[in-house]
PDB file of C-alpha atoms in Angstrom:
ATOM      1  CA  UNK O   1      92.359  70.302  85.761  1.00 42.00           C
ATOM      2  CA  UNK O   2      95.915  70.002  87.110  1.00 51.00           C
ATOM      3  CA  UNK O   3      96.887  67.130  88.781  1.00 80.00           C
ATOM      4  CA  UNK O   4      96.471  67.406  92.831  1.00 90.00           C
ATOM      5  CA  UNK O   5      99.362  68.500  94.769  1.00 96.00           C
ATOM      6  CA  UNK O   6      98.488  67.020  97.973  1.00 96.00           C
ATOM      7  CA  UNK O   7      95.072  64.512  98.334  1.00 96.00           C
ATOM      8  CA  UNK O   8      93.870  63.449 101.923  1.00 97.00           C
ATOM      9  CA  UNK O   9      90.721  61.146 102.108  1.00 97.00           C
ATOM     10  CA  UNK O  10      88.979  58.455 104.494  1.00 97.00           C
ATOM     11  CA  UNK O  11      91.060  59.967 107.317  1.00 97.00           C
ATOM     12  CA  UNK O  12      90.048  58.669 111.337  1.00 97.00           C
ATOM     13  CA  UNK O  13      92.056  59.053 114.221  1.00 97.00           C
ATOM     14  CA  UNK O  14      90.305  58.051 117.946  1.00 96.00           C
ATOM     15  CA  UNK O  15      91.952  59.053 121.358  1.00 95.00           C
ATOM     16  CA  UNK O  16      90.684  56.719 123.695  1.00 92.00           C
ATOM     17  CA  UNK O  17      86.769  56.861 123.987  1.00 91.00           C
ATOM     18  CA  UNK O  18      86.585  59.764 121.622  1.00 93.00           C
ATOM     19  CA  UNK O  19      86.510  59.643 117.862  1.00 95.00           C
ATOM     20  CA  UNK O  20      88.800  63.117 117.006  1.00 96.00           C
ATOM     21  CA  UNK O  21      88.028  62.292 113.200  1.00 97.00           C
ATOM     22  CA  UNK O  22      86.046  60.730 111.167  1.00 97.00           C
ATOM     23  CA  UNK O  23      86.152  59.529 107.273  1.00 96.00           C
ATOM     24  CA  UNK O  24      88.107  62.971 106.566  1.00 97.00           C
ATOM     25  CA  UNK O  25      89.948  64.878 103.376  1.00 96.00           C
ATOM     26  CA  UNK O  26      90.730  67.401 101.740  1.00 96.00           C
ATOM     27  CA  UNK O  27      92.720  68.033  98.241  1.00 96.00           C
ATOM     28  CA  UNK O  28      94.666  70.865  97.335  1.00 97.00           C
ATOM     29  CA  UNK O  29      95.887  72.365  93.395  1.00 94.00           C
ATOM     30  CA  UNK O  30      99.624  73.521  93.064  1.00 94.00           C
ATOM     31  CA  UNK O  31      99.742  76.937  94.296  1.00 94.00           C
ATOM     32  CA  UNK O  32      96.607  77.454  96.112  1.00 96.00           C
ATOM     33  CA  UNK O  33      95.977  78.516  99.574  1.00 97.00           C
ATOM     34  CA  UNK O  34      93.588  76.202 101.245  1.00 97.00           C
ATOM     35  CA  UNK O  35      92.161  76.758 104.429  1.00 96.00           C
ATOM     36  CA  UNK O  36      90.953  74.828 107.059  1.00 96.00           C
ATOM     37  CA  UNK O  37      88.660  75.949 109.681  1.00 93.00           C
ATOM     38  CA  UNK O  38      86.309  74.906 112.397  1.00 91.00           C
ATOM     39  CA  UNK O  39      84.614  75.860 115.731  1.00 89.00           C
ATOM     40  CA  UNK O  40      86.728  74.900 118.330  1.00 86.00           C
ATOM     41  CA  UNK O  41      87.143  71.172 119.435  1.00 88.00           C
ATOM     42  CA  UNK O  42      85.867  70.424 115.005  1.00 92.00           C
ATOM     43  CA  UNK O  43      89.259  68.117 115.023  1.00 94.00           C
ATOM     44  CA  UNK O  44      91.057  70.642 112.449  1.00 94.00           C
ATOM     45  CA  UNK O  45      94.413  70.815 114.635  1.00 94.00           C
ATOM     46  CA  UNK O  46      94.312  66.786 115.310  1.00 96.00           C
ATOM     47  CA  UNK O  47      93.721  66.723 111.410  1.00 97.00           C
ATOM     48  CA  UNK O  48      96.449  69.049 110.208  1.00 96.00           C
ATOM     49  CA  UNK O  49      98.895  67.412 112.597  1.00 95.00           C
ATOM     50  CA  UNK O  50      97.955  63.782 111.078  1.00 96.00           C
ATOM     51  CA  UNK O  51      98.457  65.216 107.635  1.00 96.00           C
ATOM     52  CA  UNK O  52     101.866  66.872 108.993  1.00 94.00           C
ATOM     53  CA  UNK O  53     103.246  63.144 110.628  1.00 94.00           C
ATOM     54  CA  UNK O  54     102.487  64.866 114.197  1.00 93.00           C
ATOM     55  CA  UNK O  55      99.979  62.392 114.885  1.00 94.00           C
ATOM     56  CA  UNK O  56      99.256  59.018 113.359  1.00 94.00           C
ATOM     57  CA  UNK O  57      96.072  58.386 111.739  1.00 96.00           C
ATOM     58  CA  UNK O  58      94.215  55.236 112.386  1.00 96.00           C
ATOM     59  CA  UNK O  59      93.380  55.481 108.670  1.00 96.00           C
ATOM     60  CA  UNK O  60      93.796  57.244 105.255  1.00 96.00           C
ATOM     61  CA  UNK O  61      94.966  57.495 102.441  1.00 96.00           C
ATOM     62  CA  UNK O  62      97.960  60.450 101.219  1.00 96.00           C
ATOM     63  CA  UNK O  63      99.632  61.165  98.269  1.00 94.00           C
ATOM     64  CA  UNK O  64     101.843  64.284  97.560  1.00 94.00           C
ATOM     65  CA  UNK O  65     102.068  65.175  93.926  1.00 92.00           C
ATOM     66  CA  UNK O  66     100.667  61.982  92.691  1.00 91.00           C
ATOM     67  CA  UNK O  67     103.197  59.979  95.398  1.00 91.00           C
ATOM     68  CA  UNK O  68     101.938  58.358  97.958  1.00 92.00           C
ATOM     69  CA  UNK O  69     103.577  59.008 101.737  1.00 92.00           C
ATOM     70  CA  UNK O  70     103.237  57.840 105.206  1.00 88.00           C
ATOM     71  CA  UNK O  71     102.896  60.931 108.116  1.00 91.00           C
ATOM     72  CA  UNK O  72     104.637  59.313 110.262  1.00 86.00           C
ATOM     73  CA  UNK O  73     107.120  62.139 111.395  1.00 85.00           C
ATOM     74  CA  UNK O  74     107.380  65.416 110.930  1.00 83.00           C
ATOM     75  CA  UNK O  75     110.752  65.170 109.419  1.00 82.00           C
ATOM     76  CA  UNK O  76     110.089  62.831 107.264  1.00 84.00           C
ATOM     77  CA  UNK O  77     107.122  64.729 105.673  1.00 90.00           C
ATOM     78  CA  UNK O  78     109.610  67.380 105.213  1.00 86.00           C
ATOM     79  CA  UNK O  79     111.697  65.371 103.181  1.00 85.00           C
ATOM     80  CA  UNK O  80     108.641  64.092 101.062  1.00 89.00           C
ATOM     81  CA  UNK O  81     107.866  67.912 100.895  1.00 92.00           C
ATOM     82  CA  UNK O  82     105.742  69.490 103.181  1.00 94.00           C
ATOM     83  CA  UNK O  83     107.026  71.836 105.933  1.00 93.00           C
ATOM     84  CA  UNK O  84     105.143  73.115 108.780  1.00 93.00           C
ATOM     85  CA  UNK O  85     105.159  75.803 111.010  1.00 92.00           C
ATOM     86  CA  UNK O  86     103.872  75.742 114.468  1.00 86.00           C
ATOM     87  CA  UNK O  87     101.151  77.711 116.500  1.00 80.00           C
ATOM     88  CA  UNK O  88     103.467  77.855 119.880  1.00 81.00           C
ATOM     89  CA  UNK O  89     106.882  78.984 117.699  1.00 82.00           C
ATOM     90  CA  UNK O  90     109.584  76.874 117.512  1.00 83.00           C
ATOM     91  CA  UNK O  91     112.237  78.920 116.987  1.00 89.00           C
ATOM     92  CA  UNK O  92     116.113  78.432 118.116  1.00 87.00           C
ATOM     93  CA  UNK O  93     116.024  81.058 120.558  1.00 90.00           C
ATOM     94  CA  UNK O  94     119.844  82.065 120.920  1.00 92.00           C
ATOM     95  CA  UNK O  95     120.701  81.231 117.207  1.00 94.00           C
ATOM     96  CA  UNK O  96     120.620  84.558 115.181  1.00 96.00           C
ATOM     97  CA  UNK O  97     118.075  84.573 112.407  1.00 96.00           C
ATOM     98  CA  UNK O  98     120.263  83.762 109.623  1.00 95.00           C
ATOM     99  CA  UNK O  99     121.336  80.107 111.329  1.00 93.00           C
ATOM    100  CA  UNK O 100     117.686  79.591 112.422  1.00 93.00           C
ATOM    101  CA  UNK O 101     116.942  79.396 108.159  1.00 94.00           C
ATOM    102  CA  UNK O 102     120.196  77.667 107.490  1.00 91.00           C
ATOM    103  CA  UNK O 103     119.079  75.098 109.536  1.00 87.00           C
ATOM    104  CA  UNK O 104     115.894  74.360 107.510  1.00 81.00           C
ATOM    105  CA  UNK O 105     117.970  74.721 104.561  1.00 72.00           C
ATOM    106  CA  UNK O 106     120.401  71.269 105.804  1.00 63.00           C
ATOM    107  CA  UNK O 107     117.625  69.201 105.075  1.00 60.00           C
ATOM    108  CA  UNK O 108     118.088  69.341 101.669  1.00 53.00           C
ATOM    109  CA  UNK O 109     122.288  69.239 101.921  1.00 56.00           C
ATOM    110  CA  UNK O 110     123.906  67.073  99.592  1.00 55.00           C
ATOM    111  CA  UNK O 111     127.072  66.508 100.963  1.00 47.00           C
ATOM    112  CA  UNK O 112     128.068  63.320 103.513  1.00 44.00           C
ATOM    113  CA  UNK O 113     128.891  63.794 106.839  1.00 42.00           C
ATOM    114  CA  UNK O 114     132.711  62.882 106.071  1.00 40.00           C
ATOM    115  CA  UNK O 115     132.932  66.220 103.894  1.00 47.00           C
ATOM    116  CA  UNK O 116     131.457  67.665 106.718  1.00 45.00           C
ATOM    117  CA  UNK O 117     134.285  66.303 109.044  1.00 45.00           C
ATOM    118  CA  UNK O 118     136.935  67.002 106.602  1.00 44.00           C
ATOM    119  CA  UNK O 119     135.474  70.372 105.333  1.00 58.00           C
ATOM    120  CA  UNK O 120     136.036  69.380 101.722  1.00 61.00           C
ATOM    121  CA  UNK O 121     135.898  71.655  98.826  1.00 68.00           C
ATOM    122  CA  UNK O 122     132.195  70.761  98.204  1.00 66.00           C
ATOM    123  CA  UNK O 123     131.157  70.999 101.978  1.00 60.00           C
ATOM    124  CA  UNK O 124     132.455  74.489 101.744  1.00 68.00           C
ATOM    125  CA  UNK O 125     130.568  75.070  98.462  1.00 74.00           C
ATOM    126  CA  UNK O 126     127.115  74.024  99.843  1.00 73.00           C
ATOM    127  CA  UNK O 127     127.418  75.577 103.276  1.00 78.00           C
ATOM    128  CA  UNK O 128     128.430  79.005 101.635  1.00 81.00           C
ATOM    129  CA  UNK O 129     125.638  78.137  98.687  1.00 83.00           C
ATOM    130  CA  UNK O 130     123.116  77.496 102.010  1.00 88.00           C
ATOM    131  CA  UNK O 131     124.147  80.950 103.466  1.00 91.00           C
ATOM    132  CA  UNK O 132     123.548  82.887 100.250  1.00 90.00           C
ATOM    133  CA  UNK O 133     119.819  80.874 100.091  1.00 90.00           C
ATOM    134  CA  UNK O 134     118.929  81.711 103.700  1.00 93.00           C
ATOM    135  CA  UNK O 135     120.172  85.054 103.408  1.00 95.00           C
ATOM    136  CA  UNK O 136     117.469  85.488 100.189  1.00 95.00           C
ATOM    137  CA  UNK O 137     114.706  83.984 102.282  1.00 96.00           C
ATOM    138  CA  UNK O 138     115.363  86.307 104.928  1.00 97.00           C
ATOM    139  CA  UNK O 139     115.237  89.244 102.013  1.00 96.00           C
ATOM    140  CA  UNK O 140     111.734  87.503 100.776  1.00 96.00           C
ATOM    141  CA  UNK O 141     110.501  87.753 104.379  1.00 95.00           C
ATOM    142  CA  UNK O 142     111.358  91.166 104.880  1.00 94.00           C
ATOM    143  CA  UNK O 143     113.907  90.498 107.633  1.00 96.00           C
ATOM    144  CA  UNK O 144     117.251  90.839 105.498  1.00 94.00           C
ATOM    145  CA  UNK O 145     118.223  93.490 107.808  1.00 96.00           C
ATOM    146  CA  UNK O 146     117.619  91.397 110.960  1.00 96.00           C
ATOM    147  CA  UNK O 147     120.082  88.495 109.945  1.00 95.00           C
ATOM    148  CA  UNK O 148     122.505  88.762 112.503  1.00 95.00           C
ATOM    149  CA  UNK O 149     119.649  89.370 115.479  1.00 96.00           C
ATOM    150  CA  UNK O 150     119.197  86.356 117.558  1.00 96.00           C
ATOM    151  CA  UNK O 151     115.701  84.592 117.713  1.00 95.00           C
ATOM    152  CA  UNK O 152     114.650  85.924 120.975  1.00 95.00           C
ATOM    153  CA  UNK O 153     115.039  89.608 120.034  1.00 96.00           C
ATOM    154  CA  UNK O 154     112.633  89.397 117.587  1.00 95.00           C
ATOM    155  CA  UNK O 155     109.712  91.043 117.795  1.00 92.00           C
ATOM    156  CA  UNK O 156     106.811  88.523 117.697  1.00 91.00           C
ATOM    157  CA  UNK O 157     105.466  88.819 114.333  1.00 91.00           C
ATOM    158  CA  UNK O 158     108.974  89.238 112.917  1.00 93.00           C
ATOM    159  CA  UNK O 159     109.071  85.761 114.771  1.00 94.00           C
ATOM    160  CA  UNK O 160     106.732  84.506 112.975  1.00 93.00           C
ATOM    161  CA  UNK O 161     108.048  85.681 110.062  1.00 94.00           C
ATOM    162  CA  UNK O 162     111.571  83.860 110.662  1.00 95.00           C
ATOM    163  CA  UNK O 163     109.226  80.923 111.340  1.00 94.00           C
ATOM    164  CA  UNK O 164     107.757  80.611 107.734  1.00 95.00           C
ATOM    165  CA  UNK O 165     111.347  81.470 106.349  1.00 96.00           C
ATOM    166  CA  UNK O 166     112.780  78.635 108.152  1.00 94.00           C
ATOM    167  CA  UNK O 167     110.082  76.180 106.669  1.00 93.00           C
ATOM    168  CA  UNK O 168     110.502  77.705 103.151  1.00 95.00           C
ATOM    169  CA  UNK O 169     114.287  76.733 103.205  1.00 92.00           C
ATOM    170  CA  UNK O 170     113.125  73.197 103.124  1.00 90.00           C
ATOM    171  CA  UNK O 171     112.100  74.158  99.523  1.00 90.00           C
ATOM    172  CA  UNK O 172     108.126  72.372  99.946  1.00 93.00           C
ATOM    173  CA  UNK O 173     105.994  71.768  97.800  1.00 94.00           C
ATOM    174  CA  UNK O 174     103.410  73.045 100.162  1.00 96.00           C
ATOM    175  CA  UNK O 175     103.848  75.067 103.339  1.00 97.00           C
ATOM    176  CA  UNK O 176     102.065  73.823 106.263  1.00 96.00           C
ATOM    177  CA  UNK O 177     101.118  77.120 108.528  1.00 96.00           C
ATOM    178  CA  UNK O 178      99.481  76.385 111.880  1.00 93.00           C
ATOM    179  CA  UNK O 179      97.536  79.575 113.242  1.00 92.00           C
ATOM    180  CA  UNK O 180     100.026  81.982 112.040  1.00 92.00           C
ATOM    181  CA  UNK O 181      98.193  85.089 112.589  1.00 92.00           C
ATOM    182  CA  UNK O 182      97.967  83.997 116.501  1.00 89.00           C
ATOM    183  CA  UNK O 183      98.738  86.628 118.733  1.00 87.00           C
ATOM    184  CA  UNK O 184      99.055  88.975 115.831  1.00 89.00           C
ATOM    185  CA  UNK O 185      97.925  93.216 115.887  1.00 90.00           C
ATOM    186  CA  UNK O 186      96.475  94.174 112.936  1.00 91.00           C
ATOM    187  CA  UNK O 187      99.700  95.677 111.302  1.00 91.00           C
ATOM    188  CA  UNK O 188     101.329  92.167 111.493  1.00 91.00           C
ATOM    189  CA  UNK O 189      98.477  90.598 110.114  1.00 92.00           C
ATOM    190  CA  UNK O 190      98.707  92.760 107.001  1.00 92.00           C
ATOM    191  CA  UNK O 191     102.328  91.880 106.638  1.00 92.00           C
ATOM    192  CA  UNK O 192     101.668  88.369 107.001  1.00 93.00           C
ATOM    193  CA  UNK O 193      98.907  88.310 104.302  1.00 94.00           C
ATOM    194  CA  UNK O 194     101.181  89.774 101.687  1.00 95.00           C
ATOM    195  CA  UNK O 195     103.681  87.585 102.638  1.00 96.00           C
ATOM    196  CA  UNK O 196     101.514  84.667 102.091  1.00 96.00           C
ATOM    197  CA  UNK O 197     100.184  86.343  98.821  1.00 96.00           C
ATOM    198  CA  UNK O 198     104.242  86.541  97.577  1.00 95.00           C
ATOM    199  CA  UNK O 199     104.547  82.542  98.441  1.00 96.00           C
ATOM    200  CA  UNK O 200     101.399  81.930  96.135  1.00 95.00           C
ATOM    201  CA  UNK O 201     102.269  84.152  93.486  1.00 94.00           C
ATOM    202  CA  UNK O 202     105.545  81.540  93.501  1.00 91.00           C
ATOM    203  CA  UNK O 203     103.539  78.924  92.731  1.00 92.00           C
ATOM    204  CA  UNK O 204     103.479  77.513  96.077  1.00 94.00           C
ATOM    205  CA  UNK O 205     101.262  75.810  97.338  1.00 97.00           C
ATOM    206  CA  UNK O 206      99.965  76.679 101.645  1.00 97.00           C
ATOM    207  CA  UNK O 207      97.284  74.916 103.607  1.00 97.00           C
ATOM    208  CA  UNK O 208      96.195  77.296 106.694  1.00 95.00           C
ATOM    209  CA  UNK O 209      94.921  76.343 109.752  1.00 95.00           C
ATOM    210  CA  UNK O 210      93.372  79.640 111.042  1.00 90.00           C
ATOM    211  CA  UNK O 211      91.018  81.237 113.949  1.00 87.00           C
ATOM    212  CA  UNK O 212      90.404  84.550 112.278  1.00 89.00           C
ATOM    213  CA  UNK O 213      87.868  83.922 109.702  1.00 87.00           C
ATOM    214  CA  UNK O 214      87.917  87.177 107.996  1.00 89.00           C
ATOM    215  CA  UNK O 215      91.440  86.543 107.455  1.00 92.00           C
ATOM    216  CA  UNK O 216      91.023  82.978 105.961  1.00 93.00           C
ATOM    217  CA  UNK O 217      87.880  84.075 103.778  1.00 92.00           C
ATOM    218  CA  UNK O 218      90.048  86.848 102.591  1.00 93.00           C
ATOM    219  CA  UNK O 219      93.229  85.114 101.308  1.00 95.00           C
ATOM    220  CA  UNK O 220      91.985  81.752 100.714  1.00 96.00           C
ATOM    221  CA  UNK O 221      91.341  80.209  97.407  1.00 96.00           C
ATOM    222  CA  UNK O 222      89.216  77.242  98.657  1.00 97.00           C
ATOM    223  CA  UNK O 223      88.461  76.415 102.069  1.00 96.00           C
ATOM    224  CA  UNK O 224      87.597  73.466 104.063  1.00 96.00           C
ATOM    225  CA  UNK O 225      85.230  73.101 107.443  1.00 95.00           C
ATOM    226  CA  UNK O 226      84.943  70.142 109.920  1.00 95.00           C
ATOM    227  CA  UNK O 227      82.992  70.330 112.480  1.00 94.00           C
ATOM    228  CA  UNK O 228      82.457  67.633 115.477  1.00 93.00           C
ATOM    229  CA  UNK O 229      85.565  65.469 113.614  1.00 95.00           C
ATOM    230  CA  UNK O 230      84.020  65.544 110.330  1.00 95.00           C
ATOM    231  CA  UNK O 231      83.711  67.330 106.804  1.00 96.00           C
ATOM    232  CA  UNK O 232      80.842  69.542 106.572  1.00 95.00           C
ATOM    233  CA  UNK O 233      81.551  71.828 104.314  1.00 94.00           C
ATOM    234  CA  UNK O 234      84.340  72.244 101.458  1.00 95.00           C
ATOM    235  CA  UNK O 235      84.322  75.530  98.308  1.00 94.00           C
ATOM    236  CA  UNK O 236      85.461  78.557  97.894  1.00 95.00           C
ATOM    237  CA  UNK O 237      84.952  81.195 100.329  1.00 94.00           C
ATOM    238  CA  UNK O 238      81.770  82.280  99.558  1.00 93.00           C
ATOM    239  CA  UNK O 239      80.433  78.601  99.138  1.00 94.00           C
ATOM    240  CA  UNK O 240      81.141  77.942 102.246  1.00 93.00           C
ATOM    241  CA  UNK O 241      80.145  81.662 104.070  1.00 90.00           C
ATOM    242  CA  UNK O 242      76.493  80.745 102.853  1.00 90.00           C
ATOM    243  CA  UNK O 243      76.828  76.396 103.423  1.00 92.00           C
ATOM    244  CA  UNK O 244      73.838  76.197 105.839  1.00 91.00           C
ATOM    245  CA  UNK O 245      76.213  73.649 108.020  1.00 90.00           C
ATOM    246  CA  UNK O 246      78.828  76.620 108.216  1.00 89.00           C
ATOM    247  CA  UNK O 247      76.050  78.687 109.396  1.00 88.00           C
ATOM    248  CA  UNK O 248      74.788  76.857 112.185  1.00 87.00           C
ATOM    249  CA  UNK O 249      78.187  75.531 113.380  1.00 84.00           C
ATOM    250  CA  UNK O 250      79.952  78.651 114.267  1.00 77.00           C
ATOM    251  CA  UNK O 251      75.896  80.687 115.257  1.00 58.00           C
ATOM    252  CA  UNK O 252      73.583  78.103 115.315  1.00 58.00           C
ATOM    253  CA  UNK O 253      71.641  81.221 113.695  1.00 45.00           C
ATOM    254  CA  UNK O 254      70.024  81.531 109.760  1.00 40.00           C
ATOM    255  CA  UNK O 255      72.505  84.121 109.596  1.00 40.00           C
ATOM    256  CA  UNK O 256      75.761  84.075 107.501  1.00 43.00           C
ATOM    257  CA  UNK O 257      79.312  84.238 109.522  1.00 46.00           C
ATOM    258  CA  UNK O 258      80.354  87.612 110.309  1.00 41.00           C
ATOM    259  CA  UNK O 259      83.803  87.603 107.912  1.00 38.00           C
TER     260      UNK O 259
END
């Protein structure tokens, strides 16, 4: 077996009187899509945003390709190698969609500050090397011919779309997506599968955070449940369709989820 890309355990987090999570992990393989799922209230958003330095964790344990690192900002996971993308999206609004990616892309600029001042010949290099990457993400994403469109005149799954482009400029190791297909018609959620599909046939790695079952049983190489704060379940998608605990979490019923 390869060795883990990203490995979660013994994971608690309380707020107040109530315990969100409770002795919680997960692992995922380089290039796998893992998702993570849950009725509502099961603690899965409170648990991707302690794996994604939104939220501190009371306790656990993280390592990122055999590394250990502390979630304790979101920009500092980036830099350890996990980007994220948001369910409300975060986009730069007025900034065309080309800047909104070569934003993403400064985090991993080279160049000091005082070749940024002094526009050196190497700050000039990277900024026109950062250009010619974002430009290719946009291409990847299908929105090459939107470049120049600002933010807000996107439609909302081309949104989206930006969205994941932006975090892929970060170059991760694994792409964090929360609820991406939220708010989505069926066309867009198509689009966004085979997008997905594209980053795993990369090699990437992407940890999902869904509502639409169907779609996460679908795309999904392995897939984990919580339920009430805690694991219940953890497979591949049709482990976990027939997991009695799945079952009776999302029905209550003998009868499998409808995916």
């Amino acid at each position: 077996m390869s060795q883990l890309l990203l490995m979660v355990a013994g994971v608690a987090k309380r707020f107040g009187g109530v315990q969100a999570l409770s002795d919680v992990g997960l692992s995922i393989q380089p290039g796998q899509v893992h998702g993570l799922i849950g009725p509502n209230g099961a603690g899965k958003t409170t648990f991707f945003n302690v794996i994604t330095g939104l939220v501190p964790a009371d306790t656990g344990r993280f390592e990122l390709a055999g590394t250990p690192y502390k979630p304790t900002a979101v920009h500092e996971v980036a830099k350890a190698g996990i980007a994220r993308t948001f369910q409300n999206i975060r986009l730069f609004a007025d900034m065309t969609a080309l800047d909104n990616v070569r934003v993403g892309r400064h985090v991993r600029t080279k160049v000091s500050w005082w070749h940024a001042v002094w526009r050196s010949k190497s700050f000039v290099a990277e900024e026109h090397q950062i250009t010619k990457d974002a430009r290719a993400l946009l291409e990847f994403v299908g929105l090459g011919h939107k470049a120049g469109q600002t933010a807000r005149t996107l439609s909302y799954g081309d949104q989206r779309r930006l969205e994941i482009a932006r975090a892929l400029a970060t170059e991760p190791k694994l792409l964090a997506l929360d609820e991406p297909a939220a708010g989505m018609n069926a066309t867009e959620k198509v689009q966004l599968r085979e997008l997905i599909e594209r980053i795993r046939a990369q090699g990437r790695a992407v940890l999902l955070i869904e509502h639409d079952v169907k779609l996460v049983m679908g795309l999904c190489d392995h897939v984990t449940v919580l339920d009430q704060g805690k694991l219940i379940a953890s497979g591949t998608p049709a482990e976990v369709q027939r997991h009695p605990a799945v079952i009776a979490a999302y029905l209550g019923t003998a009868h499998e989820p409808t995916v």
